PDB file of C-alpha atoms and ligand atoms in Angstrom:
ATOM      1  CA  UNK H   1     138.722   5.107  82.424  1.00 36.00           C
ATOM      2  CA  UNK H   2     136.646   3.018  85.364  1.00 41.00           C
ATOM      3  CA  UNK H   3     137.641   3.903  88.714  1.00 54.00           C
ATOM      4  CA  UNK H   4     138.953   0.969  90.076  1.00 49.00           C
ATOM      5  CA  UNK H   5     137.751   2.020  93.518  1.00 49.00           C
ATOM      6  CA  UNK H   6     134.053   2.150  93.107  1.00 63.00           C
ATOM      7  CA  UNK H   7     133.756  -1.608  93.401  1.00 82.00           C
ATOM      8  CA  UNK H   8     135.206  -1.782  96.713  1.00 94.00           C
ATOM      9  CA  UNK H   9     133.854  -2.533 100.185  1.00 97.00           C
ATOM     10  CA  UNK H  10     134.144  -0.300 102.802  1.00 97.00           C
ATOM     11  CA  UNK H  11     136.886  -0.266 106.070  1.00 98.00           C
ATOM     12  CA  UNK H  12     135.761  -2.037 109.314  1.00 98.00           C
ATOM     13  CA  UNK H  13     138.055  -0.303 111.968  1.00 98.00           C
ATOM     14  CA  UNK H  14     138.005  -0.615 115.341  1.00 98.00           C
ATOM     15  CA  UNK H  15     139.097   1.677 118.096  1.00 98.00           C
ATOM     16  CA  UNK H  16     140.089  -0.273 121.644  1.00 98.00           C
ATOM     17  CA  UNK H  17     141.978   0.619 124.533  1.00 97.00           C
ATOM     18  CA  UNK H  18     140.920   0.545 128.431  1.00 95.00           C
ATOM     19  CA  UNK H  19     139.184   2.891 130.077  1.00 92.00           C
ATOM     20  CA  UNK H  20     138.996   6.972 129.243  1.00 93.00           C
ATOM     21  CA  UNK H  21     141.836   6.480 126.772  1.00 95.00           C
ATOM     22  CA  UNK H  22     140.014   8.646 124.021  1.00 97.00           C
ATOM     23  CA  UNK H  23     138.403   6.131 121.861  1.00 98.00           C
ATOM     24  CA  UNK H  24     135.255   7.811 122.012  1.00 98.00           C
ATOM     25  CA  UNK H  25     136.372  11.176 121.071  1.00 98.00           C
ATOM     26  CA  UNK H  26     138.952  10.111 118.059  1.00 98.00           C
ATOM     27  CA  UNK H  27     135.624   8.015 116.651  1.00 98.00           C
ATOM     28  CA  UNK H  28     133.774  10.841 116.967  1.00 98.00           C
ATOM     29  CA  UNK H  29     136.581  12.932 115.003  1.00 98.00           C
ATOM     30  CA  UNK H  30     137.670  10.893 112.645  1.00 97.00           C
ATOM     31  CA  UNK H  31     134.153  10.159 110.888  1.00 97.00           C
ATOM     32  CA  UNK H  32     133.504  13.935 111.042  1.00 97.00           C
ATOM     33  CA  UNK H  33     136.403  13.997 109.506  1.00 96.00           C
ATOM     34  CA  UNK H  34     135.485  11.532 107.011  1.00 95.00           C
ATOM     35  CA  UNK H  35     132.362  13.120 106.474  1.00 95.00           C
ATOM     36  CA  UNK H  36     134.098  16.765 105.578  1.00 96.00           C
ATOM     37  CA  UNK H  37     136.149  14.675 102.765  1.00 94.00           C
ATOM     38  CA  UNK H  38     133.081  13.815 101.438  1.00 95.00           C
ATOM     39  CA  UNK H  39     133.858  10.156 102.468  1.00 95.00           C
ATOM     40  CA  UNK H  40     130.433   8.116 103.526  1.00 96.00           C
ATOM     41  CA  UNK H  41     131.502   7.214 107.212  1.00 97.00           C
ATOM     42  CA  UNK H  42     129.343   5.380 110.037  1.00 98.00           C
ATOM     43  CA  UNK H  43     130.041   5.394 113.963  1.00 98.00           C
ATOM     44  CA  UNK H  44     128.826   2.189 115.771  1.00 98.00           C
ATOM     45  CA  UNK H  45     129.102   2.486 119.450  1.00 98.00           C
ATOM     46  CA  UNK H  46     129.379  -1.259 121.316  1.00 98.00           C
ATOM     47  CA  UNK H  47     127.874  -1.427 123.592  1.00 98.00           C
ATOM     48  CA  UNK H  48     124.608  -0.019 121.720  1.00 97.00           C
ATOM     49  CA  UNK H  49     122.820   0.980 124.883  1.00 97.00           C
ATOM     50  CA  UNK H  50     119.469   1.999 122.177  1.00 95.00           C
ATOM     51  CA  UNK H  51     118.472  -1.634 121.689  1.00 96.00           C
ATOM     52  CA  UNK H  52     116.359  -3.450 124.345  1.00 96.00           C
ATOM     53  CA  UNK H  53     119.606  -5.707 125.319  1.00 98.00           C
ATOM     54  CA  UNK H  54     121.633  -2.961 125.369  1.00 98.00           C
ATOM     55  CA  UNK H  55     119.147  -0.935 128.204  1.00 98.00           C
ATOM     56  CA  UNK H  56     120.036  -4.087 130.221  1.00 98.00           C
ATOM     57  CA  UNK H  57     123.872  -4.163 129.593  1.00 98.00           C
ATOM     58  CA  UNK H  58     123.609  -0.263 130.700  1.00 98.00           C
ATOM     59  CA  UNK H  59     121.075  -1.268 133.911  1.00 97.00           C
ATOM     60  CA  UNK H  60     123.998  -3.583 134.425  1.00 97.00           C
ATOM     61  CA  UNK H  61     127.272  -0.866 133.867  1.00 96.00           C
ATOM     62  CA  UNK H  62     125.545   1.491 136.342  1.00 96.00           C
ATOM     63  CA  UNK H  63     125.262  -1.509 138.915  1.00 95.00           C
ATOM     64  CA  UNK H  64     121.200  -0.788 138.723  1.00 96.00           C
ATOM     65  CA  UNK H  65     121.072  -4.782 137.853  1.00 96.00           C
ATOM     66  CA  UNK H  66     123.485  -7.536 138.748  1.00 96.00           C
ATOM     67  CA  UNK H  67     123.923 -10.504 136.816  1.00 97.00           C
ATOM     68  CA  UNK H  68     125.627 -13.281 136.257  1.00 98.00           C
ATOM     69  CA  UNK H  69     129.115 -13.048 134.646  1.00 98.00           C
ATOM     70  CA  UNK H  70     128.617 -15.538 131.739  1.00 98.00           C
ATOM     71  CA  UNK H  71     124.760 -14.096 130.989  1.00 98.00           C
ATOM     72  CA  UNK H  72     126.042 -10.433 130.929  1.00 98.00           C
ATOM     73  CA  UNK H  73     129.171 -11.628 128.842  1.00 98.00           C
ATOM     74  CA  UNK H  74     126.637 -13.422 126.171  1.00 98.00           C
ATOM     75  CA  UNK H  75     124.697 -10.013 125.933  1.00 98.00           C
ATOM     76  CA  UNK H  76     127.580  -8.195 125.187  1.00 98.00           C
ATOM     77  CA  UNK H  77     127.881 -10.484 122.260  1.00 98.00           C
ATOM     78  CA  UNK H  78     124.309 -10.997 121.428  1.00 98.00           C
ATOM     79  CA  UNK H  79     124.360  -6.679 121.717  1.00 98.00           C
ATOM     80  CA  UNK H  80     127.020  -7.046 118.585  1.00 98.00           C
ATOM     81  CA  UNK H  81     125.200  -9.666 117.015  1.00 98.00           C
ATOM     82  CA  UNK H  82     121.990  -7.179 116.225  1.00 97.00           C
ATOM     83  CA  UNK H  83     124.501  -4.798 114.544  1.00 97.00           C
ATOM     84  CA  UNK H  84     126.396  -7.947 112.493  1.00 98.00           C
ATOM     85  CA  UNK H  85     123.975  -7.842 109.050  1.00 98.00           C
ATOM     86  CA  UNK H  86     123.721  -3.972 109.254  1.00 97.00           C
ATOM     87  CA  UNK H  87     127.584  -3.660 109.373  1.00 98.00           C
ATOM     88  CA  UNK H  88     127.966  -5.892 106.397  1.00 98.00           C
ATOM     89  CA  UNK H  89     125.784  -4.085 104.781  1.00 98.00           C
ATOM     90  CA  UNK H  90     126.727  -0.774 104.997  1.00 98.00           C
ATOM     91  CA  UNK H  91     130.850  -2.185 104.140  1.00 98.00           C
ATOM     92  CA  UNK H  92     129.365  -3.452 101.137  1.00 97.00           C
ATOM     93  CA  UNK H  93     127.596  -0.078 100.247  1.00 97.00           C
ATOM     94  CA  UNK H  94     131.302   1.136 100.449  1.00 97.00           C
ATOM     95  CA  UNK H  95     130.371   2.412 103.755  1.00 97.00           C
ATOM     96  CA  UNK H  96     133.469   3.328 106.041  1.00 98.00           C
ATOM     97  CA  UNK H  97     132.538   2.098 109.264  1.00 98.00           C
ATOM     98  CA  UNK H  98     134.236   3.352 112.452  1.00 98.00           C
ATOM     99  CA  UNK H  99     133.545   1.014 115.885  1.00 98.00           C
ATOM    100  CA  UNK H 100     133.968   2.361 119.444  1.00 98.00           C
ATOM    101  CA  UNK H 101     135.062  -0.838 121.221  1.00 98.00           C
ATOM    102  CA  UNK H 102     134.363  -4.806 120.275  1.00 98.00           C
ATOM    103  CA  UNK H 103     134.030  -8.107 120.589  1.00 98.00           C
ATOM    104  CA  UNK H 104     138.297  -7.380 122.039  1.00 98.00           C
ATOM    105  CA  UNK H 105     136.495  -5.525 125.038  1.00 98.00           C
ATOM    106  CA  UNK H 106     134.311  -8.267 125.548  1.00 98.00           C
ATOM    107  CA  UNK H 107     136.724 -10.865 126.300  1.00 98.00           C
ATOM    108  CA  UNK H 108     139.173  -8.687 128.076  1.00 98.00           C
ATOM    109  CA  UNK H 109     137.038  -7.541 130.252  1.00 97.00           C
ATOM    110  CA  UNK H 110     134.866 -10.876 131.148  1.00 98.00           C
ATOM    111  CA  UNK H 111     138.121 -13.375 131.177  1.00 98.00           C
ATOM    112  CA  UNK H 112     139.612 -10.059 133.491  1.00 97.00           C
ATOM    113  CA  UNK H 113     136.700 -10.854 135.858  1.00 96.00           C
ATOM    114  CA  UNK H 114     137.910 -14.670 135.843  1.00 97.00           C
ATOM    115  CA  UNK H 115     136.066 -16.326 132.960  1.00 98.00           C
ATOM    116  CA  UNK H 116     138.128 -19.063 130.984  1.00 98.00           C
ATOM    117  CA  UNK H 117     139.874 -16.844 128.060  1.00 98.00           C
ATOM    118  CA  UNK H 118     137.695 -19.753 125.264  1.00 97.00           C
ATOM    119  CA  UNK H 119     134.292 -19.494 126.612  1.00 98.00           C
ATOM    120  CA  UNK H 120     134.870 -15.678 126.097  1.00 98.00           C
ATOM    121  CA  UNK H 121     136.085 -16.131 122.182  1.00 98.00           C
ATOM    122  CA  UNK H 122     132.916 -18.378 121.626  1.00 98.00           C
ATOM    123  CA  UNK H 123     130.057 -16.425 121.122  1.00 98.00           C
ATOM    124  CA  UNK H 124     131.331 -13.542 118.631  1.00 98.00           C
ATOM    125  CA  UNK H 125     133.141 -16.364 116.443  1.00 98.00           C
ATOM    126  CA  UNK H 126     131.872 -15.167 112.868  1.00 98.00           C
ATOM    127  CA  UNK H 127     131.015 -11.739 113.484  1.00 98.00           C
ATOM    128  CA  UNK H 128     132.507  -9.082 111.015  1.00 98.00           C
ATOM    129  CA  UNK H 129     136.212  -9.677 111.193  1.00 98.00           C
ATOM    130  CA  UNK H 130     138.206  -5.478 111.511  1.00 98.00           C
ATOM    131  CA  UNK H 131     140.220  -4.783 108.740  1.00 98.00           C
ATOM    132  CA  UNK H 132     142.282  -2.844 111.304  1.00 98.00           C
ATOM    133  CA  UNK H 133     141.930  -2.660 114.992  1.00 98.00           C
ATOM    134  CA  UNK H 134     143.723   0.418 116.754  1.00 98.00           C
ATOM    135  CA  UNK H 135     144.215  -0.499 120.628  1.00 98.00           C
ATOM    136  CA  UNK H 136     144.677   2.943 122.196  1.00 98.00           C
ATOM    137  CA  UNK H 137     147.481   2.472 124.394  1.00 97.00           C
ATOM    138  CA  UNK H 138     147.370   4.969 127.685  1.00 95.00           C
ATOM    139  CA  UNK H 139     148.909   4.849 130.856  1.00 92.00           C
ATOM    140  CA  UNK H 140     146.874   4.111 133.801  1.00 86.00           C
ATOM    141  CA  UNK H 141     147.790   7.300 136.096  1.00 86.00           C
ATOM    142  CA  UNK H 142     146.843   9.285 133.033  1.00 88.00           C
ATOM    143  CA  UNK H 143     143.133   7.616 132.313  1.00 85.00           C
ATOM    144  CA  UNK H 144     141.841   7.701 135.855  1.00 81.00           C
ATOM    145  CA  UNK H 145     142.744  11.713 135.864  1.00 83.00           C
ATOM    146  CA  UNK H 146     140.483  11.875 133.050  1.00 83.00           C
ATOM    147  CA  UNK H 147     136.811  13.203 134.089  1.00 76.00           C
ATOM    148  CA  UNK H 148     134.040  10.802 134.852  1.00 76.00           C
ATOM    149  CA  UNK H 149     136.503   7.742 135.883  1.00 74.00           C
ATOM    150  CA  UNK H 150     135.371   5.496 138.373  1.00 78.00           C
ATOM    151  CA  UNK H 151     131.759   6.396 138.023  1.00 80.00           C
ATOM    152  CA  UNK H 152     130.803   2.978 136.048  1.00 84.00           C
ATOM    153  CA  UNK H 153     131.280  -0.667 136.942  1.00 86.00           C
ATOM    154  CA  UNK H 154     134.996  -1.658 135.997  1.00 86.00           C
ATOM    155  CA  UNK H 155     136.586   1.352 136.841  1.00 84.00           C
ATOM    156  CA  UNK H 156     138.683   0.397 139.343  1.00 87.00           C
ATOM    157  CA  UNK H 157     142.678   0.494 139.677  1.00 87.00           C
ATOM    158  CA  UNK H 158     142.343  -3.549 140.005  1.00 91.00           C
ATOM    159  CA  UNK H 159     139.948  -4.073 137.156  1.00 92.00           C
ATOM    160  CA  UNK H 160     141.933  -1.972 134.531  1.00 92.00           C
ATOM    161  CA  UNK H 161     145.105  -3.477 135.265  1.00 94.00           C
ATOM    162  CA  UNK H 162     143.462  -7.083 135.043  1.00 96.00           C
ATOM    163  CA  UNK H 163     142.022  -5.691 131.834  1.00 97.00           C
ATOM    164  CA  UNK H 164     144.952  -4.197 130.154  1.00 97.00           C
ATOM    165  CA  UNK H 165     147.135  -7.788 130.451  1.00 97.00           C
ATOM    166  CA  UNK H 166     143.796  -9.639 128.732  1.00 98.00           C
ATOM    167  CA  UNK H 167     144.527  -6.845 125.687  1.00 98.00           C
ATOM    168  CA  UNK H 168     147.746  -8.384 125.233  1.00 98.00           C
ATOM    169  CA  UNK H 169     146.510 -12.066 125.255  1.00 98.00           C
ATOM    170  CA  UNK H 170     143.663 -10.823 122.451  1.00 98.00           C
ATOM    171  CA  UNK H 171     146.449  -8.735 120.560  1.00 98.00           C
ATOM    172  CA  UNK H 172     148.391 -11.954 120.465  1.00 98.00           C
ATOM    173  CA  UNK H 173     145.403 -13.820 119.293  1.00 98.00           C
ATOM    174  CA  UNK H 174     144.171 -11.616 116.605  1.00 98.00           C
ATOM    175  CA  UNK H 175     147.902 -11.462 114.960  1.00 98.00           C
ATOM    176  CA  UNK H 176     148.395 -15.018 115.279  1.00 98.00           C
ATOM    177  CA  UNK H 177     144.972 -16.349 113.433  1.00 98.00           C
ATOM    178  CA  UNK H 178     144.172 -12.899 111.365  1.00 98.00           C
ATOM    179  CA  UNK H 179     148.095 -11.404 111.087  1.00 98.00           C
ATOM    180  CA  UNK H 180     149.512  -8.813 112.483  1.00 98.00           C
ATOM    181  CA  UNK H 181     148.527  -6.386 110.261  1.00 97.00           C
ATOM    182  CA  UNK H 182     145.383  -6.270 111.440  1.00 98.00           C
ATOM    183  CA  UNK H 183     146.222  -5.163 115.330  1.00 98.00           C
ATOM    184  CA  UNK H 184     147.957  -2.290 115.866  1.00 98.00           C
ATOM    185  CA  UNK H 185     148.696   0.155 118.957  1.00 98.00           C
ATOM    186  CA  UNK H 186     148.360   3.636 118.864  1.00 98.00           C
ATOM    187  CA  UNK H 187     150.186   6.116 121.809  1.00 98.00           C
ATOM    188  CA  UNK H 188     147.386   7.832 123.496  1.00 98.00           C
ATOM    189  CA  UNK H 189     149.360  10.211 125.293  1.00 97.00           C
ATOM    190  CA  UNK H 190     149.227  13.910 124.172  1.00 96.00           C
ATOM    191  CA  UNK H 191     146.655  16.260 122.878  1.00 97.00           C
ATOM    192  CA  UNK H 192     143.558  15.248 121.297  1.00 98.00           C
ATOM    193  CA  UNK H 193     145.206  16.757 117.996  1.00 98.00           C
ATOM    194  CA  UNK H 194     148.732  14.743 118.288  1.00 98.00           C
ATOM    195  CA  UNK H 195     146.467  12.152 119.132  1.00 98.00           C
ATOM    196  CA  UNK H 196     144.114  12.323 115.840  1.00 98.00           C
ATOM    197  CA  UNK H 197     147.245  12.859 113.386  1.00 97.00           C
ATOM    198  CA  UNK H 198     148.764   9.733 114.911  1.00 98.00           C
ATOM    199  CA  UNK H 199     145.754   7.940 114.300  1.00 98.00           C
ATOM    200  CA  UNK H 200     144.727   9.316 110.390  1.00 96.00           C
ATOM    201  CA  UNK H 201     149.209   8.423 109.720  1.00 96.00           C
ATOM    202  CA  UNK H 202     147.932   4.697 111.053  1.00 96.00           C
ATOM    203  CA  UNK H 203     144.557   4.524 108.877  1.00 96.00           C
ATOM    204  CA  UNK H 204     146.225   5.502 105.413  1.00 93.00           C
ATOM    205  CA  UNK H 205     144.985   4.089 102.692  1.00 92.00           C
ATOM    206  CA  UNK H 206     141.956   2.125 104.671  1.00 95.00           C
ATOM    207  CA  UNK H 207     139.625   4.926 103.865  1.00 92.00           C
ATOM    208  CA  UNK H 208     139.556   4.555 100.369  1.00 93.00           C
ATOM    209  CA  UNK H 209     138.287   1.338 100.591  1.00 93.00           C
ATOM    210  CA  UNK H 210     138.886  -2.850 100.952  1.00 96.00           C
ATOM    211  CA  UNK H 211     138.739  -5.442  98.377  1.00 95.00           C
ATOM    212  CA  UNK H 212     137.598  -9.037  98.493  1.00 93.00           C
ATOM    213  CA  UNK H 213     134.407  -9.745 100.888  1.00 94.00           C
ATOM    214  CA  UNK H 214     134.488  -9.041 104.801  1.00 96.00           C
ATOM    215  CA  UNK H 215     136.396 -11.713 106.367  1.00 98.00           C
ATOM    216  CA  UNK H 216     134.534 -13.644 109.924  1.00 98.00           C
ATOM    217  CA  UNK H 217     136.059 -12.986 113.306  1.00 98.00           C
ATOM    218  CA  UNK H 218     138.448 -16.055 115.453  1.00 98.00           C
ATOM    219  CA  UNK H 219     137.718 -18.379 111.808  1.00 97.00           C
TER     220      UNK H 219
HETATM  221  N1  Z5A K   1     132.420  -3.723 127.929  1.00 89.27           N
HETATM  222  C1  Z5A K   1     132.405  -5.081 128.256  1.00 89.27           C
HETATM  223  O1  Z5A K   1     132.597  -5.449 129.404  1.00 89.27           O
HETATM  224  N2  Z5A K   1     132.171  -5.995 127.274  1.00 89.27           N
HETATM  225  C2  Z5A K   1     131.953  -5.623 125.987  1.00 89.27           C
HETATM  226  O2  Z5A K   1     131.733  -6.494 125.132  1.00 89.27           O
HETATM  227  C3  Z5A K   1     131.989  -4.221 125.653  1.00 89.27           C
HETATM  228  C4  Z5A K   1     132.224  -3.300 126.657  1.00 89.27           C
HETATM  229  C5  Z5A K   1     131.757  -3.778 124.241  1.00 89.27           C
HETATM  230  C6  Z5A K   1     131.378   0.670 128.932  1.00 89.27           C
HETATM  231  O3  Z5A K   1     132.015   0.949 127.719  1.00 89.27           O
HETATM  232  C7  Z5A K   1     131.970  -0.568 129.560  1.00 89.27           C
HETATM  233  O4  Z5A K   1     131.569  -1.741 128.876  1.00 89.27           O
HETATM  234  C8  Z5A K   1     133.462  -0.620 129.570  1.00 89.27           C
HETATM  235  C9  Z5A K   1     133.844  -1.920 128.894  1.00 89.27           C
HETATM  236  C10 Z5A K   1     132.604  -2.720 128.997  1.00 89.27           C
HETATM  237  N3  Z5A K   1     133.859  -0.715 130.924  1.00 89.27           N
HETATM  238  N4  Z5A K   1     134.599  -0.173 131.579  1.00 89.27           N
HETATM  239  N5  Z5A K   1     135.199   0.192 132.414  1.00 89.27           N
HETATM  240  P1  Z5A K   1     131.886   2.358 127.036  1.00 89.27           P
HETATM  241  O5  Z5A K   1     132.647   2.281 125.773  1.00 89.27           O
HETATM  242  O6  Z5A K   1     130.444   2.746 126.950  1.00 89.27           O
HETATM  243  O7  Z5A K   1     132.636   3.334 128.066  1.00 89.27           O
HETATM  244  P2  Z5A K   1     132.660   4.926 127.985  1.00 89.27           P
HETATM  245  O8  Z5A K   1     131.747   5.427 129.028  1.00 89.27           O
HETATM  246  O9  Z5A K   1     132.491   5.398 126.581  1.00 89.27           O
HETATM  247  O10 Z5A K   1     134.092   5.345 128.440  1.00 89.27           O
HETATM  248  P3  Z5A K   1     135.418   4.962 127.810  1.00 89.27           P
HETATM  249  O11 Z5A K   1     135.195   4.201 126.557  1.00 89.27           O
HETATM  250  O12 Z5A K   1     136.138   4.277 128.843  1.00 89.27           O
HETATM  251  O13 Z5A K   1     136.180   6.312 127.491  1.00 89.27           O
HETATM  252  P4  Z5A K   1     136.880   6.665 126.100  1.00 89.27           P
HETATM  253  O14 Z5A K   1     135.828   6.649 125.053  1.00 89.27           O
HETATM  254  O15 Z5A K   1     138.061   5.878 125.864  1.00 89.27           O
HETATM  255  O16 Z5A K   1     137.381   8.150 126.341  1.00 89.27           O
HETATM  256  P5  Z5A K   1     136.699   9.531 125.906  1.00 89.27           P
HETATM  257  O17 Z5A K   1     135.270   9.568 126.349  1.00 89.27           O
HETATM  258  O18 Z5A K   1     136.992   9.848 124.524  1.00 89.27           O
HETATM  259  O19 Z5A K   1     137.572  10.516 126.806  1.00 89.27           O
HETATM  260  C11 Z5A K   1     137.507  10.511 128.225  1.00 89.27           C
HETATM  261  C12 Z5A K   1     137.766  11.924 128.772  1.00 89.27           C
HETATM  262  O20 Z5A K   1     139.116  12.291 128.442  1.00 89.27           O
HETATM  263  C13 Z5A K   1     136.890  13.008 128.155  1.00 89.27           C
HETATM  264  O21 Z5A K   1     136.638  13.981 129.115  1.00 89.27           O
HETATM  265  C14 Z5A K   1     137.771  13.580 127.024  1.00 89.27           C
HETATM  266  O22 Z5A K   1     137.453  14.894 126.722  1.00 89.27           O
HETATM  267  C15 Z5A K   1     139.142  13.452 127.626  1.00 89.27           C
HETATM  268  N6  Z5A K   1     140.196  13.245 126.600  1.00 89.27           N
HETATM  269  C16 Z5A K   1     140.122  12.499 125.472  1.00 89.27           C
HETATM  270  N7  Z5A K   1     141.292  12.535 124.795  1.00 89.27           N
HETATM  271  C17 Z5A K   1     142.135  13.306 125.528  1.00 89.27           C
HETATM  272  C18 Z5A K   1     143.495  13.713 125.348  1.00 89.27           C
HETATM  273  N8  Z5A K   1     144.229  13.336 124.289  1.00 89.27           N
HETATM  274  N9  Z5A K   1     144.023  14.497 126.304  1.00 89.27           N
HETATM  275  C19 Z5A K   1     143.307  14.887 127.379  1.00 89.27           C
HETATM  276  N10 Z5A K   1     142.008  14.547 127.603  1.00 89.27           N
HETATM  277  C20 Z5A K   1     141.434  13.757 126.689  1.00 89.27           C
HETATM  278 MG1   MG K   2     133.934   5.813 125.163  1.00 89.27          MG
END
């Protein structure tokens, strides 16, 4: 008998959340994880700070460049853009791929620095639409005792509170025009371990793959 699972597309899943609440070290875990199944499993880090747009989004996140907020939002987006056709085609190689942060960072953050919550939407309108996006929910007190905050542009008390009420507006977006299914919050708090089983209990089936085609982001 056919598998019936060898024609299917792989997971797009996102990992969100504010600042130091672990996204970056449950990525990193769960596609070595992946990997030790014997799953085929991809990271992709947004920002990409490798590309020549992302050097000047980094120039820009160590304050070594200022710019202005709409041209440093449209990188952002632009930085996501250069990934789009490689992302769709690794999905359709049945490809699981994991993202740390995306376009939900990029309009939480710029509409949290006072840009109109619409013109932020705009620019990643068709990207690659998550099958699942966990938001990594963390209190603040607990993030900024984690090492290295407050070293980058946006740390700040003021900045990740502004931030973390934007989340909700994009949660309530992504539910309302993609379902709720597809946003879901995950308790940060505890170990990196409590942290990861939470996280694999939330995935479930994902992994072993999606049918139908990838669907485009805010259409
Ligand atoms: N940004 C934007 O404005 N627009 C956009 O479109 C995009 C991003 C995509 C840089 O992002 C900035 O870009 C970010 C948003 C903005 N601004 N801010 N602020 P980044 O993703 O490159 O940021 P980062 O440097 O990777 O940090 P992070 O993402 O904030 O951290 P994290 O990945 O969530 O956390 P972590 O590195 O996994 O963990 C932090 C520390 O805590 C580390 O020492 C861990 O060992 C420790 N840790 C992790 N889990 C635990 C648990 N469970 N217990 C205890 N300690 C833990
Ligand atoms: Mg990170």
């Amino acid at each position: 008998m056919s598998d019936p699972s060898s024609s299917r597309r792989g997971a797009f899943i996102v990992f969100e959340g504010l600042d130091r609440c672990g996204k970056s070290t449950q990525v990193s875990r769960l596609v070595e994880r992946l990997e030790r199944e014997g799953r085929q499993a991809r990271l992709q880090k947004f920002p990409d700070r490798t590309t020549a747009i992302g050097k000047m989004i980094d120039a820009y996140l160590q304050s070594k460049a200022d710019m202005d907020d709409h041209a440093i939002h449209l990188l952002f987006s632009a930085n996501r853009w250069e990934c789009a056709a490689a992302i769709k085609r690794d999905l359709a190689q049945g490809i699981t791929v994991i993202a740390d942060r995306y376009a939900f960072s990029g309009i939480a953050f710029s509409a949290a620095k006072g840009l109109p919550f619409d013109f932020c939407l705009q620019p990643d309108k068709a990207l690659p639409l998550p099958d699942l996006t966990l938001y990594m929910s963390l209190p603040q007190e607990e993030a900024s005792q984690r090492s290295q905050f407050g070293e980058e542009r946006y740390e700040t008390m003021t900045m990740q509170q502004a931030t973390r009420e934007q989340f909700g507006l994009v949660a309530q977006e992504v539910k309302r025009i993609h379902g709720e299914y597809r946003w879901t919050e995950v308790d940060a708090r505890g170990t990196i371990e409590e942290v990861e089983e939470r996280i694999r209990g939330l995935i479930g089936d994902l992994i072993e793959g999606v049918d139908g085609e990838i669907s485009q982001l805010w259409v």
